[in-house]
Coordinates of C-alpha atoms and ligand atoms in Angstrom, one line a residue:
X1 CA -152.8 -215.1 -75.1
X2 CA -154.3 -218.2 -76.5
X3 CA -154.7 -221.2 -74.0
X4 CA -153.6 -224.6 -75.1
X5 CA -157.0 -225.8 -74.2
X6 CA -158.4 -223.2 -77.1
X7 CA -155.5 -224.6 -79.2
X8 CA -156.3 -228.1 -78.6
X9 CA -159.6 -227.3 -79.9
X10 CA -158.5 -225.2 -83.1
X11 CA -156.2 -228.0 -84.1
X12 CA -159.1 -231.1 -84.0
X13 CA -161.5 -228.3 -86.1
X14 CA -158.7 -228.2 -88.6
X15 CA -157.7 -231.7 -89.0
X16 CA -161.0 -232.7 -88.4
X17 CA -160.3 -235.2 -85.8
X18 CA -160.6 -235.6 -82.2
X19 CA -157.2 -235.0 -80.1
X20 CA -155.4 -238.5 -78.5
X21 CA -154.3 -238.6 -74.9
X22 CA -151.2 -239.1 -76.9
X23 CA -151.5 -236.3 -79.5
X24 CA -152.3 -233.9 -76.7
X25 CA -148.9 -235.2 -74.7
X26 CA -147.0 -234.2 -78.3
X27 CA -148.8 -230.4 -78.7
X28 CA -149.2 -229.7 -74.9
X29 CA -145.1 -230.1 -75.1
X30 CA -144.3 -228.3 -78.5
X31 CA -146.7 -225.9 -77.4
X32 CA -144.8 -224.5 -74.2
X33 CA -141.4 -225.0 -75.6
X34 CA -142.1 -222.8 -78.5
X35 CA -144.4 -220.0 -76.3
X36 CA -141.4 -220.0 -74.0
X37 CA -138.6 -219.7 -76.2
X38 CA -140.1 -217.6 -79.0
X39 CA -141.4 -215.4 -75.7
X40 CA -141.3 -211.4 -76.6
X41 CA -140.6 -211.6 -80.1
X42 CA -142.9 -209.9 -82.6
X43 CA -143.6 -210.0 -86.5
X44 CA -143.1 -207.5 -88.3
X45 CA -146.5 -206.5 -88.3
X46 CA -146.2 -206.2 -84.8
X47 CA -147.8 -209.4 -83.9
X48 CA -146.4 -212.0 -81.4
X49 CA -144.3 -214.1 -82.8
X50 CA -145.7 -217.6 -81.5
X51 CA -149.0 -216.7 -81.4
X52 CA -148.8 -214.3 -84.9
X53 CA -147.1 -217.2 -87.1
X54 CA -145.8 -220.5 -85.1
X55 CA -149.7 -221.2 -84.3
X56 CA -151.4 -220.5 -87.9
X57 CA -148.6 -222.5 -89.6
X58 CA -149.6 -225.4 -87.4
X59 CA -153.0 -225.2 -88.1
X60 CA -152.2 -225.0 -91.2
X61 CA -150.3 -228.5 -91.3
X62 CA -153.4 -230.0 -89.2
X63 CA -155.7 -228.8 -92.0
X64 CA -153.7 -231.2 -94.5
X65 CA -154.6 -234.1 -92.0
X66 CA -151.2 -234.4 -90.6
X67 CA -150.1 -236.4 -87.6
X68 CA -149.3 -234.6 -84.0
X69 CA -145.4 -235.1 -84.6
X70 CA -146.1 -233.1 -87.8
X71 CA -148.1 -230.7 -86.2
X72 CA -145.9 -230.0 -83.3
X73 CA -143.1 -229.8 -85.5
X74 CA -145.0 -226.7 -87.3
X75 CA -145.1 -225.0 -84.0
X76 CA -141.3 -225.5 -83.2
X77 CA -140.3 -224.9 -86.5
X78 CA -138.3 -221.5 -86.0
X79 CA -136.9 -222.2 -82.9
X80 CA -133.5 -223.6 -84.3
X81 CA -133.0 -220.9 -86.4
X82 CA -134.5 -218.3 -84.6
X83 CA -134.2 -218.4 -80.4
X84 CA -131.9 -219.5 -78.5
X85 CA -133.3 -223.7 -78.4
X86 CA -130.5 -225.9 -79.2
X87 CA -130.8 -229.2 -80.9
X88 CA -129.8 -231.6 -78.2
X89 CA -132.7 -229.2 -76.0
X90 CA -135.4 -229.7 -78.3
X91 CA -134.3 -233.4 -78.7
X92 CA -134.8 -234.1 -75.3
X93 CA -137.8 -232.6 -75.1
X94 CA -139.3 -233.7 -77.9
X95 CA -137.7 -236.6 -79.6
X96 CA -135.7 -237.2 -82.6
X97 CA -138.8 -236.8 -85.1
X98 CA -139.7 -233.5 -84.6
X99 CA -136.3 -232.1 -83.7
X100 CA -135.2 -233.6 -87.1
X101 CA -138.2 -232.1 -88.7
X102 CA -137.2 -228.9 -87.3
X103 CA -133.5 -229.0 -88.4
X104 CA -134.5 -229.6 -92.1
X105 CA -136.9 -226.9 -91.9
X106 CA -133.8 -224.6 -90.5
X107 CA -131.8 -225.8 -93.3
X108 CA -134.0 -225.3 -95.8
X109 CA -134.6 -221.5 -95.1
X110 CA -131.5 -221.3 -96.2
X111 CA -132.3 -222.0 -100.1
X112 CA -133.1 -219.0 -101.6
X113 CA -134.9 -217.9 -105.1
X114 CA -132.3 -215.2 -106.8
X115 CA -134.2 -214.6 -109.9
X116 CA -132.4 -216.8 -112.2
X117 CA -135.2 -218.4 -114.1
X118 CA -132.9 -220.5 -115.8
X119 CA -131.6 -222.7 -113.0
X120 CA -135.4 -223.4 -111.0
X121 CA -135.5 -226.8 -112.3
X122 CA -132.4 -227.7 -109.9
X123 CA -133.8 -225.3 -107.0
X124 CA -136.6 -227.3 -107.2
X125 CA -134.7 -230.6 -106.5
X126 CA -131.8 -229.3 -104.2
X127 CA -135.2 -228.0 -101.9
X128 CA -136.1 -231.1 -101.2
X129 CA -132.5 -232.9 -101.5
X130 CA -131.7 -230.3 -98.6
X131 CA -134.7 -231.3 -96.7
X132 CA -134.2 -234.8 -97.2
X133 CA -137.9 -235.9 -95.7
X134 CA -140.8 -235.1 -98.0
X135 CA -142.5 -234.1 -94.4
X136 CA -139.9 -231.3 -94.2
X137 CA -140.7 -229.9 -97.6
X138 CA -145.0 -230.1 -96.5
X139 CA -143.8 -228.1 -93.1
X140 CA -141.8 -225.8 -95.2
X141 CA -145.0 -225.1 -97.6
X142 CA -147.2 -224.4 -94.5
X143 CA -144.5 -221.9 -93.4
X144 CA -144.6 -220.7 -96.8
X145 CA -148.9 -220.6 -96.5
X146 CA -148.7 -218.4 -93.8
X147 CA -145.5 -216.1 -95.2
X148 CA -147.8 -215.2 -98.0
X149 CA -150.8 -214.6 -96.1
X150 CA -149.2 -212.0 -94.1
X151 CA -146.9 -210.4 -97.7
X152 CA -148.5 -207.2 -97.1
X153 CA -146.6 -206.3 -94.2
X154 CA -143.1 -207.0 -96.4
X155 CA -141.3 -204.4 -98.4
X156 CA -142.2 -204.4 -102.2
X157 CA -138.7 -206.0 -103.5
X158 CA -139.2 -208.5 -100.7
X159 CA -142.9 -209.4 -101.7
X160 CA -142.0 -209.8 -105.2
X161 CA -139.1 -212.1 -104.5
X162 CA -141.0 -214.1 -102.5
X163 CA -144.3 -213.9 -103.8
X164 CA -142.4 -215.3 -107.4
X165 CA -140.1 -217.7 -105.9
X166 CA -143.7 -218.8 -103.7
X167 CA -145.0 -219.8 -107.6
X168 CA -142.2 -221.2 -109.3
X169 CA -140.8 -223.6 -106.8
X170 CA -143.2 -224.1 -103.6
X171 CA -146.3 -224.8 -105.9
X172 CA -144.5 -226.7 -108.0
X173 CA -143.5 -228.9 -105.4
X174 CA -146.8 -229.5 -103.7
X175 CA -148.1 -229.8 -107.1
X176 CA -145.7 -232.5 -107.2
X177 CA -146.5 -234.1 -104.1
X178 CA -149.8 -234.3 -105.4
X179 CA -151.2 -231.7 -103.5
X180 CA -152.9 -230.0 -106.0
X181 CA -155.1 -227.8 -103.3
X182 CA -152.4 -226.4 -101.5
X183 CA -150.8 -225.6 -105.2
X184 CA -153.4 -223.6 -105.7
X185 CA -153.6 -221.9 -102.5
X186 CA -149.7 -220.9 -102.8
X187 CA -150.3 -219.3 -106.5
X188 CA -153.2 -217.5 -105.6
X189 CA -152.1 -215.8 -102.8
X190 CA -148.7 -215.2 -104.7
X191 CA -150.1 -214.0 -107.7
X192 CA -151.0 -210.2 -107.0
X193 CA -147.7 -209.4 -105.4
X194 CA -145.4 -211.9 -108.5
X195 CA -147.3 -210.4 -111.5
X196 CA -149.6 -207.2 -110.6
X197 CA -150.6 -206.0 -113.9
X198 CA -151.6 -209.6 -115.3
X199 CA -153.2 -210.2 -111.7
X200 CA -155.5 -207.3 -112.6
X201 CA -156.3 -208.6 -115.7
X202 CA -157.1 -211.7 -114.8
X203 CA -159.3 -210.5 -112.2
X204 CA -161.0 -208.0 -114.4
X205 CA -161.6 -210.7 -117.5
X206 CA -162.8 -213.5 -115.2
X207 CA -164.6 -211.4 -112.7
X208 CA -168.0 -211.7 -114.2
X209 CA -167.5 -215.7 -114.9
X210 CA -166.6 -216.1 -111.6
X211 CA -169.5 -214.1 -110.1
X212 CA -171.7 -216.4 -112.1
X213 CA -169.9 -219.3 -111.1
X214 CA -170.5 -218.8 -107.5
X215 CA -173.9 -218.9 -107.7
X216 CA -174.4 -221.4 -110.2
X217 CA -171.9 -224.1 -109.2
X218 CA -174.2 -225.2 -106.3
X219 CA -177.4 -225.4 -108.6
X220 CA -175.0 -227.7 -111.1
X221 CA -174.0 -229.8 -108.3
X222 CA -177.8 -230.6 -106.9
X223 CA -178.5 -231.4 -110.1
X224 CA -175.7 -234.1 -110.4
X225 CA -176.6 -235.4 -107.3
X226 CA -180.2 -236.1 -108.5
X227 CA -179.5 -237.8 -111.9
X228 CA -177.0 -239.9 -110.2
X229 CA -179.5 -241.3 -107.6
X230 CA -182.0 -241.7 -110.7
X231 CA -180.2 -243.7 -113.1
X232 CA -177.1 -245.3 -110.9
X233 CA -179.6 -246.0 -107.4
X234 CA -176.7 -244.6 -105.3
X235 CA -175.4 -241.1 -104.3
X236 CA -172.0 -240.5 -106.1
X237 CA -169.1 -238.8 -104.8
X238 CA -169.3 -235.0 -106.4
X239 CA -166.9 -232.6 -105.6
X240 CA -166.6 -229.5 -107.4
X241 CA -164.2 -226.5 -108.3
X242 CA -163.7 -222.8 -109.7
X243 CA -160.8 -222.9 -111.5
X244 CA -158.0 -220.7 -109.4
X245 CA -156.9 -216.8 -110.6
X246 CA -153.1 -217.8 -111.4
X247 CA -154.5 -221.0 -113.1
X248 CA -156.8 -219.0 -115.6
X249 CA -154.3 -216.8 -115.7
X250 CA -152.1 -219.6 -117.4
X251 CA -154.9 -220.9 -119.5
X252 CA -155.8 -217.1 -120.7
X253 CA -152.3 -216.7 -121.5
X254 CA -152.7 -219.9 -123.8
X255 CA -155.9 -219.2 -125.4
X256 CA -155.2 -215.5 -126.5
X257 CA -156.7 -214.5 -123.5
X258 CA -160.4 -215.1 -124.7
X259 CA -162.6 -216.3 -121.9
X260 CA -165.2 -217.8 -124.2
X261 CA -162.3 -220.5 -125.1
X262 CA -162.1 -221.4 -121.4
X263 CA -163.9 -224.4 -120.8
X264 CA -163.2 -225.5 -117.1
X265 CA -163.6 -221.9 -115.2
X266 CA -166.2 -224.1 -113.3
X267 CA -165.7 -227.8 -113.0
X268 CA -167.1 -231.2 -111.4
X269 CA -165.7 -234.1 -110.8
X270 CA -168.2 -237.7 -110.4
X271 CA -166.9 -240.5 -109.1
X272 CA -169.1 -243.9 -109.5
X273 CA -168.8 -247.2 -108.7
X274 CA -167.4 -248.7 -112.0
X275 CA -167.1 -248.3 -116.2
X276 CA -170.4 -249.2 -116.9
X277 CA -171.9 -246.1 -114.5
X278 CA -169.1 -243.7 -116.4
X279 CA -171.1 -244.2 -119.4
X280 CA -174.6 -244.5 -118.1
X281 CA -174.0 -241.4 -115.8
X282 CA -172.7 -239.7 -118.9
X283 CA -175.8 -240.3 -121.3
X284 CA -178.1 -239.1 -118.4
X285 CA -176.2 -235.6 -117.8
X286 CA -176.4 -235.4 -121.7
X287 CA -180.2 -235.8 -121.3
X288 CA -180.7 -233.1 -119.0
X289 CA -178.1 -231.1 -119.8
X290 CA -177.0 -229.0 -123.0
X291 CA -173.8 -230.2 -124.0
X292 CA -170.7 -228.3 -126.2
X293 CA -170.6 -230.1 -129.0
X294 CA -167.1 -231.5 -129.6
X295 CA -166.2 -230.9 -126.2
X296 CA -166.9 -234.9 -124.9
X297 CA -163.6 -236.6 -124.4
X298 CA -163.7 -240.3 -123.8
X299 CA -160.0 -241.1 -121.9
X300 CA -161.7 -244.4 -120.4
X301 CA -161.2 -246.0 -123.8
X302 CA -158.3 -244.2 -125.3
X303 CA -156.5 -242.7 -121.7
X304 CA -153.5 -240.0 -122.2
X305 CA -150.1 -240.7 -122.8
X306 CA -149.5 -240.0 -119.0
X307 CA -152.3 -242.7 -118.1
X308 CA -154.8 -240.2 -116.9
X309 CA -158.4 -242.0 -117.5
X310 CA -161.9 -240.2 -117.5
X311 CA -164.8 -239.1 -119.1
X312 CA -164.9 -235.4 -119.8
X313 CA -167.9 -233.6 -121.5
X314 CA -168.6 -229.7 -121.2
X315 CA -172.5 -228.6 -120.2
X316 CA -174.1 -225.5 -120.5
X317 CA -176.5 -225.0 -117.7
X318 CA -179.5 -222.6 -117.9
X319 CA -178.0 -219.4 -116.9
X320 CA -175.1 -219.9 -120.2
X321 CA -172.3 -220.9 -117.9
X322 CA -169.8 -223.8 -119.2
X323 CA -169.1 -226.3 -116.9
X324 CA -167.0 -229.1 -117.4
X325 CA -167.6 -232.4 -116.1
X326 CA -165.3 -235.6 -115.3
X327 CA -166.7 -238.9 -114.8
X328 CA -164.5 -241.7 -113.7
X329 CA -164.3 -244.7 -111.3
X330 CA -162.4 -244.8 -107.4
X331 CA -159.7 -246.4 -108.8
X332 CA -158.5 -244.1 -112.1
X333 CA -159.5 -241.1 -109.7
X334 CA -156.5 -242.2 -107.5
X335 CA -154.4 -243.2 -110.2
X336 CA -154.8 -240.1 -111.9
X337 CA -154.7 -238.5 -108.5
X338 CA -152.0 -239.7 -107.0
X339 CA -149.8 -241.7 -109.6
X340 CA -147.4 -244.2 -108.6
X341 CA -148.7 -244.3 -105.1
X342 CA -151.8 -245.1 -105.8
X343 CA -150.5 -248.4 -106.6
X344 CA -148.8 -248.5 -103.0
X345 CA -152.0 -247.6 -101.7
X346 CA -153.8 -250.7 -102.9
X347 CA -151.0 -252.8 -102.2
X348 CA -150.7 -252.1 -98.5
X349 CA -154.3 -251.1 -97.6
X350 CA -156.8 -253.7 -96.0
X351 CA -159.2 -251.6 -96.5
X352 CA -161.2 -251.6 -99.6
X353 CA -164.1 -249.2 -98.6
X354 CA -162.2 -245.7 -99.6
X355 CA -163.1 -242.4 -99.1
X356 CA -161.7 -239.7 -100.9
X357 CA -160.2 -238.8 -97.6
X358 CA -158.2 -241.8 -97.3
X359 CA -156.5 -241.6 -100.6
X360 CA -154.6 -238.5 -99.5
X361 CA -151.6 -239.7 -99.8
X362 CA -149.3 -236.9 -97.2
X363 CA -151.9 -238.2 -94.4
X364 CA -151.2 -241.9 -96.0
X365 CA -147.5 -241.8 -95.0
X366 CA -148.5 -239.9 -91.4
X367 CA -150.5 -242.9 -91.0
X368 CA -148.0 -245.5 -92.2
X369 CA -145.4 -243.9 -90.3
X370 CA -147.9 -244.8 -87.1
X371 CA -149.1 -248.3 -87.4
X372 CA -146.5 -250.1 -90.8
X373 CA -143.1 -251.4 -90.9
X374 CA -141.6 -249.2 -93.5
X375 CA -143.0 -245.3 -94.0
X376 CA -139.2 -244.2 -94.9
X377 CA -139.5 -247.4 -97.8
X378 CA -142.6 -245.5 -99.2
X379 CA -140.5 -241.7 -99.2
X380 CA -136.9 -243.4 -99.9
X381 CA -139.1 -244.7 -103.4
X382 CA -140.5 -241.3 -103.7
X383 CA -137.4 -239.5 -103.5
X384 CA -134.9 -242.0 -104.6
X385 CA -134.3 -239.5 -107.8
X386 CA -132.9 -236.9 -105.9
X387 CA -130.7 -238.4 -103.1
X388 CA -129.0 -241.4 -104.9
X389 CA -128.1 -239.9 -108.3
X390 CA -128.2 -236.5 -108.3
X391 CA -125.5 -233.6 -106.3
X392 CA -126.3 -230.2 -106.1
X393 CA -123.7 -227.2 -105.6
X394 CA -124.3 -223.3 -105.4
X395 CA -122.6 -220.6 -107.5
X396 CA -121.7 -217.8 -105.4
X397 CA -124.5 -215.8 -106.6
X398 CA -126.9 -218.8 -105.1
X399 CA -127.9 -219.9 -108.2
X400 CA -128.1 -223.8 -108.0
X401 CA -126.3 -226.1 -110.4
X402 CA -127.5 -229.9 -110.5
X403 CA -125.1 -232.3 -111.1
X404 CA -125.1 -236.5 -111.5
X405 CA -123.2 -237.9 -109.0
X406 CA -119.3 -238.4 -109.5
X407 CA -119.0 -234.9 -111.3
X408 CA -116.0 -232.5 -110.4
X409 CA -115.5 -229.2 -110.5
X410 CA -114.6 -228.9 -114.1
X411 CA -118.0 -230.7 -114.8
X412 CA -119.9 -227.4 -112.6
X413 CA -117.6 -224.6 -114.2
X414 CA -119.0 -226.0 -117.8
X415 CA -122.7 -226.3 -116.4
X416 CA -122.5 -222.8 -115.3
X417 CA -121.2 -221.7 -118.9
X418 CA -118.9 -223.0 -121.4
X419 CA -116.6 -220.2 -121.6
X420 CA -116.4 -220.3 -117.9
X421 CA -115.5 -224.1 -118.2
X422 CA -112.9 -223.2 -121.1
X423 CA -111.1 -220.6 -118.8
X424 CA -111.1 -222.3 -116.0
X425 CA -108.3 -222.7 -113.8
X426 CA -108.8 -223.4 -110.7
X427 CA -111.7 -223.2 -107.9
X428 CA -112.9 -222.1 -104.8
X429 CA -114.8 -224.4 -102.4
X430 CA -116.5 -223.0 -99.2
X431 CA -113.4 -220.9 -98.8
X432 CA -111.0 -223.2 -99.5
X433 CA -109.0 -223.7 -103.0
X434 CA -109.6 -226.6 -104.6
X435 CA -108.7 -228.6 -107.9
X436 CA -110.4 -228.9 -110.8
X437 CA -110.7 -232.7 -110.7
X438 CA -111.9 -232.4 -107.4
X439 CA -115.2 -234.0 -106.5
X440 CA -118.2 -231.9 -106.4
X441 CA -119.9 -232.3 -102.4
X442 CA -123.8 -231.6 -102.6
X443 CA -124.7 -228.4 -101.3
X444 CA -120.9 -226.6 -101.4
X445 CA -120.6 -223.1 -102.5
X446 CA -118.2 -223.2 -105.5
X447 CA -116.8 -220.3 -107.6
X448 CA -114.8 -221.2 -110.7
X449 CA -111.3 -218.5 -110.8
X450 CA -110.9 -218.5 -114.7
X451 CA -107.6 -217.4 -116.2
X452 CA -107.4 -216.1 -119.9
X453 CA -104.6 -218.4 -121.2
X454 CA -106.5 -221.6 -119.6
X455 CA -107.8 -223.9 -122.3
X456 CA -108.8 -227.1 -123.0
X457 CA -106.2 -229.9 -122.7
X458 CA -106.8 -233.5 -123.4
X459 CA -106.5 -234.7 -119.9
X460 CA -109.3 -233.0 -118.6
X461 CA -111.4 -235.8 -120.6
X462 CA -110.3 -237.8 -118.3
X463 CA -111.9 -235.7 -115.5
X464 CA -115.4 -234.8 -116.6
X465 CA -118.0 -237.4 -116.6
X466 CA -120.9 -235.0 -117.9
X467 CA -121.8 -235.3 -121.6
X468 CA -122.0 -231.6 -122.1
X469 CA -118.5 -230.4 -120.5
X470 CA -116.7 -233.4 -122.7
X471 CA -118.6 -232.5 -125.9
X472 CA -117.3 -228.9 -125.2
X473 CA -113.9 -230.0 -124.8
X474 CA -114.0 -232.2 -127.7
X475 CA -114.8 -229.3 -129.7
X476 CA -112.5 -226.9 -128.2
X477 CA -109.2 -229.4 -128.9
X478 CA -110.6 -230.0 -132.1
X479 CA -110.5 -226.4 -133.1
X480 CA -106.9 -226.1 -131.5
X481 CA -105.3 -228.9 -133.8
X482 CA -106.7 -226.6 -136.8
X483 CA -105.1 -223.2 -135.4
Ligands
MN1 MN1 -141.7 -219.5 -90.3

């Protein structure tokens, strides 16, 4: 039985921070109310329930630098959906934060990954149109962070489902919410269980790379350290990576899978004061370093089409390994980093001595939702895509069909297939029979009853607002004129 004094410690090592008065109040609270109501149940690997999965989620959330709210939340979080809490209980208890955290957690569980490739793109938004708080969606990747950490214990068809729908829509999203680490964390411990064979032979291609990396990576990164202090005067900010096994997976699969075409197995990243030390940090690695020829990429004066600036050159240390390195200032490293919020960031911030720490943009809005007017401003921009112009409906089969706002039900039976737009007749709507000019509600299970002698007429012109179902029509009652 873990104490809460033992937990208390376990979080502030994770997050890296020493507990408040305050956040100890918010855990010491979650913490009971979850042992308590989640008391006698086990995993399926046999492991207590609270202590087996509620706990490691929540250290996983403190580990992303998230505030106690958060953090309780992660400990509560299948309470609702699990034991026998209510709402208005954990309300009560807790406040309206976390127990709204928790009910879009709850709700979310409820999207599921069917294997139909073709419709992830909406999956991926209807996730976090469901969970309607960003925070939700990071609580639900945690969850996730854990799920996979404990996959062995699953059936195969389970592992597989999960393990696949783990790559194609929870890293996508926390790629997408910039969180490019836990991405990577998500892929890689999805990987062997989504795709076995080309796990294995990944592993076995890169396995010797990687071996060399290991040791080599910390050598690379001394040396940095050393030129910097020589020709800038200052220490720089160095942080380095090996590139993940489902990334180099990705990159193999684009380069023919030759590992001599991979460039960025191993990679650093500089950050220095300003332009001038890019360039004078760059000559001096180029002095001491082997470079590839060809490989040096100036985006400082001609960035990408996405903005992204930075110097990039590829060195060959000593021992033959390839390491690329990126040089660029605090400022395009958050821009590059983090987009569109960095912009908020500099805007709002008093603060101009950043750390890299600080630019983190999830413990960003944990902080702004502390101390500034307007955190749900900041998400309500960052999400304003999904909830204001977009609905999102589910085929019986759970597939999930994206729709602009104002569509009907004619507009979903043509999104799901033009033949089963053609035929349609008439349409079932969480049990209930509906018309075909009816409005589309977000998140309502819809099945389409087709008829063989329904067809296009003109009026249902009138009742489709997507381009694609009124093109199809257009084309069908064309083609009925000629018969
Ligand atoms: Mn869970």
């Amino acid at each position: 039985m873990i104490s809460l004094e033992e937990y208390f410690n376990l979080v502030s090592k994770e997050r890296g921070e020493e507990l408040s008065a305050e956040d100890e109040e918010i855990l010491g609270t979650a913490f009971s109310l979850a042992e308590q109501f989640h008391a006698g149940q086990k995993r399926s690997n046999g492991d207590p329930y609270f202590e087996g999965h509620c706990v490691p989620v929540s250290l996983h959330v403190a580990s992303l630098h998230m505030g106690s709210e958060m953090i309780a939340a992660a400990l509560l979080h299948d309470t609702l959906e699990d034991t026998a809490l209510t709402y208005q209980e954990l309300q009560a208890k807790c406040g309206e934060t976390i127990a709204e955290l928790v009910d879009g957690v709850s709700k979310l569980s409820k999207v599921k990954f069917k294997g139909n490739e073709r419709h992830v793109e909406s999956l991926r938004k209807f996730f976090v149109a469901v969970a309607k708080d960003v925070r939700v969606v990071v609580l639900k990747l945690c969850d996730r962070w854990h799920n996979l950490e404990t996959l062995q214990y699953l059936s195969p068809e389970k592992q597989t489902r999960i393990a696949r729908e783990s790559i194609l829509i929870h890293a996508q999203l926390a790629s997408r919410l910039n969180m490019g680490k836990l991405a990577n964390i998500l892929k890689d411990l999805a990987f062997p269980y989504a795709y076995p064979d080309e796990y294995q032979k990944t592993i076995g291609i890169t396995a010797p790379a990687r071996k060399k990396a290991d040791k080599e990576i910390v050598k690379i990164h001394k040396k940095l350290d050393e030129i910097a202090v020589a020709t800038l005067g200052y220490q720089a900010d160095i942080d380095e990576r090996i590139k993940g096994i489902y990334s180099s997976f990705q990159k193999l699969e684009r380069k023919n899978w030759n590992i001599n075409e991979i460039y960025d197995l191993v990679a650093l990243r500089v950050i220095v004061k300003n332009v001038d030390d890019c360039y004078r940090i760059l000559g001096a690695i180029h002095s001491q370093f082997r470079s590839m020829p060809g490989r040096m990429k100036d985006y400082i004066s001609i960035p990408k089409p996405n903005g992204y600036k930075s110097l990039h050159t590829v060195i060959i240390d000593e021992s033959g390994l390839n390491a690329e390195i990126q040089i660029r200032t605090i400022q395009m490293h958050t821009e590059n980093e983090y987009g569109a919020a960095a912009h908020f960031l500099y805007k709002t911030s008093t603060n101009d001595t950043y750390t890299k720490h600080s630019f983190d943009w999830i413990s960003q809005i944990n902080e702004l939702s502390k101390d500034l007017v307007s955190p749900e401003e900041y998400i309500h921009e960052l999400q304003i895509d999904f909830f204001n112009t977009r609905i999102f409906a589910i085929t019986p089969s759970g597939d999930v069909i994206d729709l602009p706002v104002g569509a009907t039900i004619l507009d979903f039976a043509y999104s799901i297939h033009s033949e089963i737009g053609d035929h349609a007749h008439m349409a079932i709507v969480n049990g209930l029979p509906r018309q075909l000019s009816s409005l589309v509600e977000s998140e309502s299970v819809i099945e389409i009853i087709t008829a063989k002698n329904s067809k296009p007429r003109p009026d249902w012109l009138k009742i489709v607002v997507t381009a694609n179902a009124r093109n199809r029509i257009r084309k069908a009652l064309e083609s009925q004129t000629v018969d």
